[in-house]
Amino acid sequence: MNNNCVNIAISGLGLLTIDDIKKRLINGLPHSTQINWTHITDNKLDCLVINEDFFENNNIQKIINEKNIPYLKVSKVKRANDPHLLCTPITDEAALQNLIQSCLKMISNTPVQFQPSDLDSNSAMDSQLFNQIYNEYSRKLLLKDQYGTIAVLDHHAHWAWPDTTRQTFMTNESIMYVDATTSDFLRISRKHQKNLENWLFELIWNSPHFMHLPDDFATFRLHYWPQPIVTDQKIILQLSAAFSLGAQVSTVSEKLNISLMTVKKFVIANQAIKNIEKISLKDVRFSVQNTKIQESAESSQIANFFQKLKRRFGF
């Protein structure tokens, strides 16, 4: 946990119950505290709300005991003297309020670690946030940031419906997602349907740097060529061609005369849509192919030079 974000997982419950609990938690926590709705296997999990039927599961017990995190068991059966029990339908929010207070106490007790030299890397996000979208139980998700709604997503059908009233097509490290509700669909139009992967690639490409950048000497291979509708299509095609062979970040920048930042942004945008994988240096083909083409061109030029000499002097 950091000092303005709490990672909460809600598991084993119906969508209506999950939506109800989320709304109550959002209303109960201060506006300055951001909630990251995550999954129970998240290493940074801060708080767990789970169906009582699964509470005694060994894995669940291990998570609660090892992490020593606040939790609630959700049940339809009311029992006295259990501060960790939340009964549904929810008529008494005492258990939720206790959970909120425990979360706030954890935040206040979390030491702030600030190192000026590492400011950019500490504030940057990991592409795992976007990868996790594809594993969510709810197929309709609301993507938002500090400026409001960005889009409603359907990761099963691979569609995105952007909020057309949004003035700028970019985001930052405040981006997050929650289960979409009926009211969320009133903000978007089904007529403006986009391919999820191409749209998400374009969102990250257009945004200022807010994700962890790969190392200069990292090597990757692209799975398929992204097809975003952006003004930088030529550059994206060049980068797609290079990384489809398997390439090193710094080599691509040097050979194509494209800035390192642009090459790295291409990589992280593809990482977000699970369209690129790390490979070993021995599997890189881009620099090898480039070298072979260059050597072939040089050999051809030398051969032509000697042919001209032979014709001139009658050899």
CSV table of C-alpha atoms in Angstrom, one decimal:
chain,number,residue,atom,x,y,z
A,1,MET,CA,0.0,0.0,0.0
A,2,ASN,CA,1.1,3.5,-0.6
A,3,ASN,CA,-0.2,6.6,1.2
A,4,ASN,CA,-3.0,7.4,-1.1
A,5,CYS,CA,-4.1,4.0,-2.5
A,6,VAL,CA,-5.6,0.9,-1.1
A,7,ASN,CA,-5.7,-2.4,-3.0
A,8,ILE,CA,-9.0,-4.2,-2.3
A,9,ALA,CA,-10.1,-7.6,-3.6
A,10,ILE,CA,-13.8,-8.8,-3.5
A,11,SER,CA,-14.2,-12.4,-4.4
A,12,GLY,CA,-16.9,-15.2,-4.6
A,13,LEU,CA,-19.9,-12.9,-4.7
A,14,GLY,CA,-22.6,-12.0,-7.2
A,15,LEU,CA,-22.2,-8.9,-9.3
A,16,LEU,CA,-25.0,-6.9,-7.6
A,17,THR,CA,-23.5,-7.6,-4.2
A,18,ILE,CA,-20.0,-6.7,-5.4
A,19,ASP,CA,-21.3,-3.4,-6.9
A,20,ASP,CA,-23.2,-2.6,-3.7
A,21,ILE,CA,-20.1,-3.2,-1.5
A,22,LYS,CA,-17.8,-1.2,-3.8
A,23,LYS,CA,-20.2,1.8,-3.8
A,24,ARG,CA,-20.3,1.7,0.0
A,25,LEU,CA,-16.5,1.5,0.3
A,26,ILE,CA,-16.0,4.3,-2.2
A,27,ASN,CA,-18.4,6.5,-0.2
A,28,GLY,CA,-16.8,5.6,3.1
A,29,LEU,CA,-13.1,6.2,2.2
A,30,PRO,CA,-11.8,9.8,1.9
A,31,HIS,CA,-11.8,11.2,-1.7
A,32,SER,CA,-8.0,11.6,-1.4
A,33,THR,CA,-7.7,7.8,-1.1
A,34,GLN,CA,-7.7,5.9,-4.4
A,35,ILE,CA,-9.1,2.4,-4.5
A,36,ASN,CA,-7.5,-0.2,-6.7
A,37,TRP,CA,-9.9,-3.1,-7.2
A,38,THR,CA,-7.6,-6.1,-7.6
A,39,HIS,CA,-7.6,-9.9,-7.2
A,40,ILE,CA,-6.9,-12.1,-4.2
A,41,THR,CA,-3.5,-13.3,-5.5
A,42,ASP,CA,-2.2,-9.7,-5.8
A,43,ASN,CA,1.1,-9.5,-3.9
A,44,LYS,CA,0.2,-5.9,-2.9
A,45,LEU,CA,-3.3,-6.9,-1.6
A,46,ASP,CA,-4.3,-4.7,1.4
A,47,CYS,CA,-7.8,-5.7,2.1
A,48,LEU,CA,-10.1,-8.7,1.3
A,49,VAL,CA,-13.9,-9.1,1.2
A,50,ILE,CA,-14.9,-12.7,0.5
A,51,ASN,CA,-17.9,-15.1,0.5
A,52,GLU,CA,-18.0,-16.9,3.8
A,53,ASP,CA,-18.3,-20.2,2.0
A,54,PHE,CA,-14.7,-19.8,0.8
A,55,PHE,CA,-13.2,-18.3,3.9
A,56,GLU,CA,-11.8,-21.6,5.4
A,57,ASN,CA,-10.0,-22.4,2.1
A,58,ASN,CA,-6.3,-23.1,2.8
A,59,ASN,CA,-5.2,-20.5,0.2
A,60,ILE,CA,-7.5,-17.8,1.6
A,61,GLN,CA,-6.3,-18.5,5.2
A,62,LYS,CA,-2.7,-18.3,4.0
A,63,ILE,CA,-3.3,-15.0,2.4
A,64,ILE,CA,-5.0,-13.5,5.4
A,65,ASN,CA,-2.5,-14.8,8.0
A,66,GLU,CA,0.7,-14.1,6.0
A,67,LYS,CA,-0.3,-10.6,5.0
A,68,ASN,CA,-2.2,-9.9,8.2
A,69,ILE,CA,-4.7,-7.8,6.2
A,70,PRO,CA,-8.2,-6.6,7.2
A,71,TYR,CA,-11.0,-8.8,5.9
A,72,LEU,CA,-14.7,-9.4,5.8
A,73,LYS,CA,-16.7,-12.6,5.4
A,74,VAL,CA,-20.0,-12.1,3.6
A,75,SER,CA,-22.9,-14.2,4.6
A,76,LYS,CA,-26.7,-14.3,4.4
A,77,VAL,CA,-26.8,-15.6,7.9
A,78,LYS,CA,-26.5,-13.1,10.7
A,79,ARG,CA,-24.4,-14.1,13.8
A,80,ALA,CA,-23.6,-12.0,16.8
A,81,ASN,CA,-20.1,-11.1,18.1
A,82,ASP,CA,-18.3,-11.5,14.8
A,83,PRO,CA,-16.8,-8.1,13.8
A,84,HIS,CA,-15.5,-9.7,10.5
A,85,LEU,CA,-19.0,-10.7,9.3
A,86,LEU,CA,-21.0,-8.7,6.8
A,87,CYS,CA,-24.6,-9.8,6.3
A,88,THR,CA,-26.5,-9.3,3.0
A,89,PRO,CA,-28.7,-7.6,2.1
A,90,ILE,CA,-26.7,-4.9,3.8
A,91,THR,CA,-28.8,-3.1,6.5
A,92,ASP,CA,-26.0,-2.5,9.0
A,93,GLU,CA,-22.7,-1.0,7.8
A,94,ALA,CA,-20.8,-1.4,11.1
A,95,ALA,CA,-18.6,-4.2,9.7
A,96,LEU,CA,-17.8,-2.1,6.6
A,97,GLN,CA,-17.0,0.9,8.7
A,98,ASN,CA,-14.6,-1.2,10.8
A,99,LEU,CA,-13.0,-2.4,7.6
A,100,ILE,CA,-12.6,1.2,6.4
A,101,GLN,CA,-11.1,2.3,9.7
A,102,SER,CA,-8.6,-0.6,9.5
A,103,CYS,CA,-7.6,0.5,6.0
A,104,LEU,CA,-7.1,4.1,7.0
A,105,LYS,CA,-5.0,3.0,10.0
A,106,MET,CA,-2.8,1.0,7.7
A,107,ILE,CA,-2.4,4.0,5.4
A,108,SER,CA,-1.5,6.3,8.3
A,109,ASN,CA,1.1,3.7,9.6
A,110,THR,CA,2.7,3.2,6.2
A,111,PRO,CA,6.0,5.1,6.1
A,112,VAL,CA,6.6,7.4,3.2
A,113,GLN,CA,9.8,6.4,1.3
A,114,PHE,CA,10.9,9.3,-0.9
A,115,GLN,CA,14.0,9.2,-3.0
A,116,PRO,CA,14.3,12.1,-5.4
A,117,SER,CA,16.6,10.1,-7.8
A,118,ASP,CA,13.9,7.4,-8.2
A,119,LEU,CA,10.9,9.7,-8.5
A,120,ASP,CA,10.0,8.7,-12.0
A,121,SER,CA,10.3,5.0,-11.5
A,122,ASN,CA,8.3,5.1,-8.2
A,123,SER,CA,5.4,6.9,-9.7
A,124,ALA,CA,5.2,4.9,-12.9
A,125,MET,CA,2.7,2.0,-13.3
A,126,ASP,CA,3.2,-1.6,-14.3
A,127,SER,CA,1.4,-2.9,-17.4
A,128,GLN,CA,0.0,-5.7,-15.1
A,129,LEU,CA,-3.0,-3.4,-14.4
A,130,PHE,CA,-4.1,-3.6,-18.0
A,131,ASN,CA,-3.2,-7.3,-18.3
A,132,GLN,CA,-5.5,-8.1,-15.3
A,133,ILE,CA,-8.5,-6.6,-17.2
A,134,TYR,CA,-8.6,-9.8,-19.2
A,135,ASN,CA,-8.9,-11.9,-16.1
A,136,GLU,CA,-11.8,-10.1,-14.5
A,137,TYR,CA,-14.9,-12.0,-13.8
A,138,SER,CA,-17.2,-9.1,-14.8
A,139,ARG,CA,-17.0,-8.7,-18.5
A,140,LYS,CA,-18.1,-5.0,-18.5
A,141,LEU,CA,-15.6,-2.7,-16.9
A,142,LEU,CA,-15.4,1.1,-16.4
A,143,LEU,CA,-12.0,2.6,-17.1
A,144,LYS,CA,-11.5,5.9,-15.4
A,145,ASP,CA,-8.9,8.3,-14.0
A,146,GLN,CA,-8.8,11.5,-12.0
A,147,TYR,CA,-10.6,13.4,-14.8
A,148,GLY,CA,-13.5,11.0,-15.0
A,149,THR,CA,-14.8,8.3,-17.3
A,150,ILE,CA,-12.5,7.1,-20.1
A,151,ALA,CA,-14.4,4.2,-21.6
A,152,VAL,CA,-16.5,1.1,-20.9
A,153,LEU,CA,-14.8,-2.1,-21.8
A,154,ASP,CA,-15.9,-5.6,-22.7
A,155,HIS,CA,-12.8,-7.7,-22.5
A,156,HIS,CA,-14.7,-10.9,-23.6
A,157,ALA,CA,-15.8,-9.4,-26.9
A,158,HIS,CA,-12.7,-7.2,-27.2
A,159,TRP,CA,-14.7,-3.9,-27.5
A,160,ALA,CA,-14.2,-0.4,-26.0
A,161,TRP,CA,-16.8,2.3,-25.9
A,162,PRO,CA,-15.1,5.6,-25.2
A,163,ASP,CA,-16.7,8.5,-23.4
A,164,THR,CA,-17.1,10.9,-26.4
A,165,THR,CA,-17.6,13.9,-24.1
A,166,ARG,CA,-14.0,13.6,-22.8
A,167,GLN,CA,-11.9,16.4,-24.2
A,168,THR,CA,-8.5,14.7,-24.4
A,169,PHE,CA,-7.6,11.2,-25.5
A,170,MET,CA,-4.9,10.5,-22.9
A,171,THR,CA,-4.5,9.5,-19.3
A,172,ASN,CA,-1.9,9.2,-16.5
A,173,GLU,CA,-1.0,7.1,-13.5
A,174,SER,CA,-4.4,7.7,-11.8
A,175,ILE,CA,-6.0,5.3,-14.3
A,176,MET,CA,-8.0,2.4,-12.8
A,177,TYR,CA,-11.0,0.2,-13.5
A,178,VAL,CA,-14.1,-1.0,-11.7
A,179,ASP,CA,-17.1,-3.1,-12.6
A,180,ALA,CA,-19.4,-1.1,-14.9
A,181,THR,CA,-22.9,-0.3,-13.8
A,182,THR,CA,-26.0,0.5,-15.8
A,183,SER,CA,-25.6,4.2,-15.2
A,184,ASP,CA,-22.1,4.0,-16.7
A,185,PHE,CA,-23.5,3.0,-20.1
A,186,LEU,CA,-25.4,6.3,-20.1
A,187,ARG,CA,-22.1,8.2,-20.5
A,188,ILE,CA,-21.1,6.3,-23.7
A,189,SER,CA,-22.5,5.5,-27.1
A,190,ARG,CA,-22.6,2.0,-28.6
A,191,LYS,CA,-22.2,3.7,-32.0
A,192,HIS,CA,-18.6,4.6,-31.1
A,193,GLN,CA,-17.4,1.0,-30.8
A,194,LYS,CA,-13.7,0.4,-31.0
A,195,ASN,CA,-11.4,-2.7,-31.0
A,196,LEU,CA,-10.2,-3.0,-27.4
A,197,GLU,CA,-6.6,-3.7,-28.2
A,198,ASN,CA,-6.1,-1.1,-30.9
A,199,TRP,CA,-7.9,1.5,-28.8
A,200,LEU,CA,-5.9,0.7,-25.6
A,201,PHE,CA,-2.7,0.8,-27.6
A,202,GLU,CA,-3.6,4.2,-28.9
A,203,LEU,CA,-4.6,5.6,-25.5
A,204,ILE,CA,-1.2,4.7,-24.0
A,205,TRP,CA,0.7,5.9,-27.1
A,206,ASN,CA,-1.0,9.3,-26.9
A,207,SER,CA,-0.4,9.7,-23.2
A,208,PRO,CA,2.6,11.2,-21.5
A,209,HIS,CA,4.9,8.6,-20.0
A,210,PHE,CA,3.2,7.0,-16.9
A,211,MET,CA,4.3,3.3,-17.1
A,212,HIS,CA,7.6,1.6,-16.3
A,213,LEU,CA,9.9,1.8,-19.3
A,214,PRO,CA,11.9,-1.2,-20.5
A,215,ASP,CA,15.7,-1.3,-20.3
A,216,ASP,CA,17.7,0.0,-23.3
A,217,PHE,CA,19.1,-3.5,-23.9
A,218,ALA,CA,15.9,-5.5,-23.3
A,219,THR,CA,14.8,-7.7,-26.2
A,220,PHE,CA,11.2,-8.4,-27.3
A,221,ARG,CA,9.2,-10.1,-30.0
A,222,LEU,CA,5.8,-8.8,-31.2
A,223,HIS,CA,2.9,-11.2,-31.6
A,224,TYR,CA,0.9,-9.2,-34.2
A,225,TRP,CA,1.0,-5.7,-35.7
A,226,PRO,CA,-1.2,-3.2,-33.8
A,227,GLN,CA,-3.5,-1.2,-36.1
A,228,PRO,CA,-4.3,2.1,-34.2
A,229,ILE,CA,-5.6,5.1,-36.0
A,230,VAL,CA,-2.9,7.6,-35.1
A,231,THR,CA,-0.8,10.2,-36.8
A,232,ASP,CA,2.3,8.2,-36.2
A,233,GLN,CA,1.3,5.2,-38.3
A,234,LYS,CA,4.6,5.2,-40.3
A,235,ILE,CA,6.7,4.9,-37.2
A,236,ILE,CA,4.4,2.3,-35.7
A,237,LEU,CA,4.7,0.2,-38.9
A,238,GLN,CA,8.5,0.5,-38.8
A,239,LEU,CA,8.6,-0.6,-35.1
A,240,SER,CA,6.2,-3.4,-35.8
A,241,ALA,CA,8.3,-4.7,-38.6
A,242,ALA,CA,11.4,-4.6,-36.4
A,243,PHE,CA,9.9,-6.2,-33.3
A,244,SER,CA,8.0,-8.9,-35.3
A,245,LEU,CA,11.5,-10.3,-36.0
A,246,GLY,CA,12.6,-10.1,-32.4
A,247,ALA,CA,14.7,-7.0,-31.6
A,248,GLN,CA,16.6,-5.1,-28.9
A,249,VAL,CA,15.3,-1.7,-27.9
A,250,SER,CA,18.5,0.2,-28.4
A,251,THR,CA,19.3,-1.5,-31.7
A,252,VAL,CA,15.9,-0.5,-33.1
A,253,SER,CA,16.4,3.1,-32.0
A,254,GLU,CA,19.8,3.2,-33.7
A,255,LYS,CA,18.9,1.4,-36.9
A,256,LEU,CA,15.6,3.2,-37.5
A,257,ASN,CA,16.8,6.5,-36.2
A,258,ILE,CA,13.8,6.7,-33.8
A,259,SER,CA,14.2,8.1,-30.3
A,260,LEU,CA,14.6,5.6,-27.4
A,261,MET,CA,11.6,7.0,-25.6
A,262,THR,CA,9.4,6.4,-28.7
A,263,VAL,CA,10.7,2.8,-29.0
A,264,LYS,CA,10.1,2.2,-25.3
A,265,LYS,CA,6.6,3.6,-25.5
A,266,PHE,CA,5.8,1.2,-28.3
A,267,VAL,CA,7.0,-1.7,-26.1
A,268,ILE,CA,4.9,-0.7,-23.1
A,269,ALA,CA,1.8,0.0,-25.1
A,270,ASN,CA,2.1,-3.6,-26.5
A,271,GLN,CA,2.8,-5.0,-23.1
A,272,ALA,CA,-0.5,-3.5,-21.9
A,273,ILE,CA,-2.4,-5.5,-24.5
A,274,LYS,CA,-0.3,-8.6,-24.0
A,275,ASN,CA,1.0,-8.3,-27.5
A,276,ILE,CA,4.8,-8.6,-26.9
A,277,GLU,CA,7.0,-11.0,-25.0
A,278,LYS,CA,10.5,-10.8,-23.7
A,279,ILE,CA,13.0,-13.0,-25.5
A,280,SER,CA,16.7,-13.9,-25.1
A,281,LEU,CA,19.4,-12.1,-27.1
A,282,LYS,CA,20.1,-15.3,-29.1
A,283,ASP,CA,16.5,-15.2,-30.5
A,284,VAL,CA,16.9,-11.6,-31.9
A,285,ARG,CA,16.7,-11.5,-35.6
A,286,PHE,CA,16.3,-7.8,-36.5
A,287,SER,CA,20.0,-6.8,-36.1
A,288,VAL,CA,21.1,-10.1,-37.8
A,289,GLN,CA,18.9,-9.5,-40.8
A,290,ASN,CA,19.9,-5.9,-41.0
A,291,THR,CA,23.6,-6.9,-40.9
A,292,LYS,CA,23.1,-9.5,-43.7
A,293,ILE,CA,21.3,-7.0,-45.9
A,294,GLN,CA,24.1,-4.5,-45.4
A,295,GLU,CA,26.8,-7.1,-46.0
A,296,SER,CA,25.0,-8.2,-49.2
A,297,ALA,CA,24.7,-4.6,-50.4
A,298,GLU,CA,28.4,-4.0,-49.7
A,299,SER,CA,29.4,-7.2,-51.6
A,300,SER,CA,27.3,-6.2,-54.5
A,301,GLN,CA,28.9,-2.7,-54.6
A,302,ILE,CA,32.4,-4.3,-54.6
A,303,ALA,CA,31.5,-6.7,-57.3
A,304,ASN,CA,30.1,-3.9,-59.5
A,305,PHE,CA,33.3,-1.9,-58.9
A,306,PHE,CA,35.5,-4.7,-60.2
A,307,GLN,CA,33.2,-5.4,-63.2
A,308,LYS,CA,33.7,-1.7,-64.2
A,309,LEU,CA,37.4,-2.1,-63.9
A,310,LYS,CA,37.4,-5.2,-66.1
A,311,ARG,CA,35.4,-3.5,-68.8
A,312,ARG,CA,37.6,-0.4,-68.7
A,313,PHE,CA,40.9,-2.1,-69.0
A,314,GLY,CA,39.7,-5.1,-71.1
A,315,PHE,CA,40.4,-7.8,-68.6
